[in-house]
Coordinates of C-alpha atoms in Angstrom, one line a residue:
Chain A
D4 CA -37.8 2.9 -60.9
G5 CA -39.3 3.0 -64.3
G6 CA -41.6 5.8 -65.0
I7 CA -42.3 9.1 -66.7
T8 CA -41.0 12.3 -65.3
Q9 CA -42.0 15.9 -66.0
S10 CA -40.1 18.9 -64.8
P11 CA -40.5 21.4 -63.4
K12 CA -43.6 20.8 -61.3
Y13 CA -44.4 24.6 -61.3
L14 CA -43.3 27.1 -63.9
F15 CA -43.8 30.8 -64.1
R16 CA -43.3 32.7 -67.3
K17 CA -43.5 36.3 -68.3
E18 CA -45.9 37.1 -71.1
G19 CA -44.2 37.0 -74.5
Q20 CA -41.5 34.5 -73.5
N21 CA -41.1 31.0 -74.9
V22 CA -40.8 28.2 -72.3
T23 CA -39.9 24.5 -72.6
L24 CA -41.5 21.7 -70.5
S25 CA -39.5 18.6 -70.1
C26 CA -40.8 15.0 -70.3
E27 CA -38.6 12.0 -70.0
Q28 CA -39.5 8.3 -69.8
N29 CA -37.4 5.2 -69.1
L30 CA -40.2 2.7 -70.0
N31 CA -38.8 2.1 -73.5
H32 CA -42.2 3.3 -74.9
D33 CA -42.5 4.3 -78.5
A34 CA -45.4 6.6 -78.2
M35 CA -45.5 9.9 -76.3
Y36 CA -48.2 12.5 -75.8
W37 CA -48.8 16.0 -74.5
Y38 CA -52.1 17.1 -73.0
R39 CA -53.3 20.4 -71.6
Q40 CA -55.9 20.6 -68.8
D41 CA -57.8 23.8 -67.8
P42 CA -59.6 24.1 -64.5
G43 CA -62.7 21.8 -64.3
Q44 CA -62.0 20.4 -67.8
G45 CA -60.9 17.2 -69.3
L46 CA -57.5 16.7 -71.0
R47 CA -57.0 18.0 -74.5
L48 CA -54.4 16.6 -76.8
I49 CA -51.7 19.0 -78.0
Y50 CA -49.2 16.8 -79.9
Y51 CA -48.3 13.1 -80.1
S52 CA -45.4 11.1 -81.3
Q53 CA -45.5 7.4 -82.3
I54 CA -41.8 7.0 -83.0
V55 CA -38.6 8.9 -82.8
N56 CA -38.2 11.8 -85.3
D57 CA -41.9 11.8 -86.0
F58 CA -44.8 13.7 -84.4
Q59 CA -48.3 14.8 -85.2
K60 CA -50.6 17.7 -84.2
G61 CA -53.4 17.0 -81.8
D62 CA -56.6 19.0 -81.3
I63 CA -55.0 22.2 -80.0
A64 CA -51.5 22.4 -81.4
E65 CA -51.5 26.1 -82.3
G66 CA -48.9 28.0 -80.3
Y67 CA -47.0 24.9 -79.3
S68 CA -44.0 23.0 -80.8
V69 CA -42.4 19.7 -79.9
S70 CA -39.4 17.6 -80.9
R71 CA -38.7 13.9 -80.6
E72 CA -34.9 13.4 -81.2
K73 CA -34.6 10.6 -78.6
K74 CA -37.0 7.8 -77.7
E75 CA -36.9 8.8 -74.0
S76 CA -37.6 12.5 -74.5
F77 CA -40.5 14.6 -75.8
P78 CA -40.1 18.3 -74.8
L79 CA -42.9 20.7 -75.3
T80 CA -42.3 24.4 -76.1
V81 CA -45.0 26.9 -75.3
T82 CA -44.4 29.8 -77.6
S83 CA -45.5 33.4 -77.3
A84 CA -48.0 32.7 -80.0
Q85 CA -50.1 30.7 -77.5
K86 CA -52.7 33.2 -76.3
N87 CA -53.7 31.5 -73.1
P88 CA -50.8 29.4 -71.9
T89 CA -51.7 29.2 -68.2
A90 CA -52.7 25.6 -67.7
F91 CA -51.8 22.2 -66.3
Y92 CA -49.7 20.2 -68.8
L93 CA -49.5 16.5 -68.8
C94 CA -47.2 14.2 -70.6
A95 CA -47.9 10.5 -71.2
S96 CA -46.3 7.5 -72.9
S97 CA -47.4 4.1 -74.1
I98 CA -45.7 1.1 -75.6
G99 CA -47.2 2.0 -79.0
N100 CA -50.3 3.7 -80.3
R101 CA -52.1 0.3 -80.1
I102 CA -55.5 -0.6 -78.7
Y103 CA -54.4 -2.9 -75.9
T104 CA -51.7 -0.8 -74.2
E105 CA -52.5 1.7 -71.5
A106 CA -50.9 5.1 -71.3
F107 CA -48.8 6.1 -68.3
F108 CA -48.9 9.8 -67.2
G109 CA -46.4 12.0 -65.6
Q110 CA -47.3 14.2 -62.6
G111 CA -47.7 17.3 -64.7
T112 CA -46.3 20.8 -64.9
R113 CA -48.4 23.7 -63.8
L114 CA -47.6 26.7 -66.0
T115 CA -48.5 30.2 -65.0
V116 CA -48.0 33.3 -67.1
V117 CA -47.3 36.4 -65.0
Chain B
D20 CA -64.9 15.0 -79.2
A21 CA -65.3 12.4 -76.5
K22 CA -67.6 9.6 -77.4
T23 CA -68.8 9.0 -73.9
T24 CA -71.4 10.5 -71.5
Q25 CA -70.9 10.3 -67.8
P26 CA -72.7 12.0 -64.8
T27 CA -70.9 15.1 -63.6
S28 CA -70.6 14.0 -60.0
M29 CA -71.5 11.1 -57.6
D30 CA -71.2 10.5 -53.9
C31 CA -70.4 7.2 -52.2
A32 CA -70.1 6.2 -48.6
E33 CA -66.8 4.8 -47.4
G34 CA -66.7 1.0 -47.5
R35 CA -69.6 0.8 -49.9
A36 CA -69.3 -0.1 -53.6
A37 CA -69.1 2.8 -56.0
N38 CA -70.8 2.2 -59.3
L39 CA -69.8 4.7 -62.0
P40 CA -71.9 4.5 -65.2
C41 CA -70.8 5.5 -68.7
N42 CA -72.8 5.6 -72.0
H43 CA -71.1 5.0 -75.3
S44 CA -73.9 4.4 -77.6
T45 CA -71.9 5.0 -80.8
I46 CA -69.1 2.6 -79.9
S47 CA -68.0 0.5 -82.9
G48 CA -67.2 -3.2 -82.9
N49 CA -63.4 -3.0 -82.3
E50 CA -63.3 0.0 -79.9
Y51 CA -62.3 -0.7 -76.4
V52 CA -63.6 1.0 -73.2
Y53 CA -60.9 2.4 -71.0
W54 CA -61.2 3.9 -67.5
Y55 CA -58.7 6.3 -65.9
R56 CA -58.9 8.4 -62.8
Q57 CA -57.3 11.6 -61.8
I58 CA -56.7 12.6 -58.2
H59 CA -56.5 16.4 -57.7
S60 CA -53.5 18.0 -59.4
Q61 CA -51.9 14.6 -60.4
G62 CA -51.6 12.8 -63.7
P63 CA -54.3 10.4 -64.7
Q64 CA -54.0 6.8 -63.5
Y65 CA -55.0 3.8 -65.6
I66 CA -57.6 1.6 -64.0
I67 CA -59.0 -1.0 -66.4
H68 CA -60.1 -1.6 -70.0
G69 CA -62.3 -4.0 -71.8
L70 CA -63.8 -4.9 -75.2
K71 CA -67.0 -6.9 -74.5
N72 CA -66.4 -9.3 -71.6
N73 CA -66.5 -8.2 -68.0
E74 CA -63.0 -7.5 -66.6
T75 CA -61.7 -7.4 -63.1
N76 CA -58.3 -6.5 -61.6
E77 CA -57.0 -5.5 -58.2
M78 CA -58.4 -2.0 -58.5
A79 CA -61.9 -2.4 -60.0
S80 CA -64.4 -4.4 -62.1
L81 CA -65.7 -3.3 -65.5
I82 CA -69.1 -4.5 -66.6
I83 CA -70.0 -3.9 -70.2
T84 CA -73.6 -4.4 -71.4
E85 CA -74.2 -7.0 -74.1
D86 CA -75.0 -4.4 -76.7
R87 CA -71.8 -2.5 -75.6
K88 CA -73.6 0.8 -75.5
S89 CA -72.9 1.3 -71.8
S90 CA -70.6 0.2 -69.1
T91 CA -70.2 0.5 -65.3
L92 CA -66.9 0.8 -63.4
I93 CA -67.2 -0.8 -59.9
L94 CA -65.0 0.0 -57.0
P95 CA -66.0 -2.7 -54.6
H96 CA -65.1 -1.1 -51.3
A97 CA -64.5 2.6 -51.8
T98 CA -62.1 4.4 -49.5
L99 CA -61.4 8.1 -49.1
R100 CA -58.4 7.8 -51.3
D101 CA -60.7 6.9 -54.2
T102 CA -62.0 10.4 -54.3
A103 CA -61.1 11.5 -57.8
V104 CA -62.4 12.4 -61.3
Y105 CA -63.1 9.2 -63.2
Y106 CA -62.8 9.2 -67.0
C107 CA -64.5 6.7 -69.3
I108 CA -62.8 6.7 -72.8
V109 CA -63.6 4.8 -76.0
R110 CA -60.4 4.2 -77.9
G111 CA -60.1 3.1 -81.5
N112 CA -57.6 0.7 -82.8
Y113 CA -57.1 2.0 -86.3
G114 CA -53.7 3.3 -85.6
G115 CA -52.7 7.0 -85.9
S116 CA -54.9 9.5 -84.2
Q117 CA -57.7 6.9 -83.7
G118 CA -55.6 5.2 -81.1
N119 CA -55.2 8.4 -79.0
L120 CA -57.0 8.8 -75.7
I121 CA -59.7 11.5 -75.9
F122 CA -60.8 12.7 -72.5
G123 CA -64.2 14.1 -71.6
K124 CA -65.0 15.9 -68.3
G125 CA -65.4 12.7 -66.4
T126 CA -67.3 12.0 -63.1
K127 CA -66.2 13.5 -59.9
L128 CA -66.5 10.8 -57.3
S129 CA -66.6 12.0 -53.7
V130 CA -66.2 9.2 -51.1
K131 CA -67.6 10.4 -47.7
P132 CA -66.8 8.9 -44.3

């Protein structure tokens, strides 16, 4: 089935460690996005990529890094520089960053710093 | 920042229509209104979008006022599975960051038996 897959669903990290969240899509979409969600809040944009080998910072990029070496994959690294990394992370993709295309979301990764 | 205003929460009886309002008074001429919903601890799900005409699909109807400053999402026969947070989003078409989805806090809809 076509879709967008995030792994793992739950992730625990020790304070001070970097951790990478996986996001893979087989929808042949050009654009991919990473969002962060805190309890009771809406989604906030971390990074987005409109095409392979290109990505842009969103509203809260500090402490995060991404890569887009393949069209299907857009991994997010939460670095030790991110002061409050515990959150629900959502990846999305769309055909392109165009007005008339909806975005499809993965099921999310819940990251907890212990 | 989100360009929309929605009530924090709403209740609806099972089987009745759920009407979710959204204000977007600063919407510009070529910005679309999108609706997504998020069931607890899942990724958001696309529902519907529109520019100025009313739209309907298998999930819902979208009614946009003539001046486009507000809209209403209608779930015609709400079920318990429709309990979720509903997000109304105004999305630009300028390319680049203007095309990104900017989420507010949404409306928490509780469908009750």
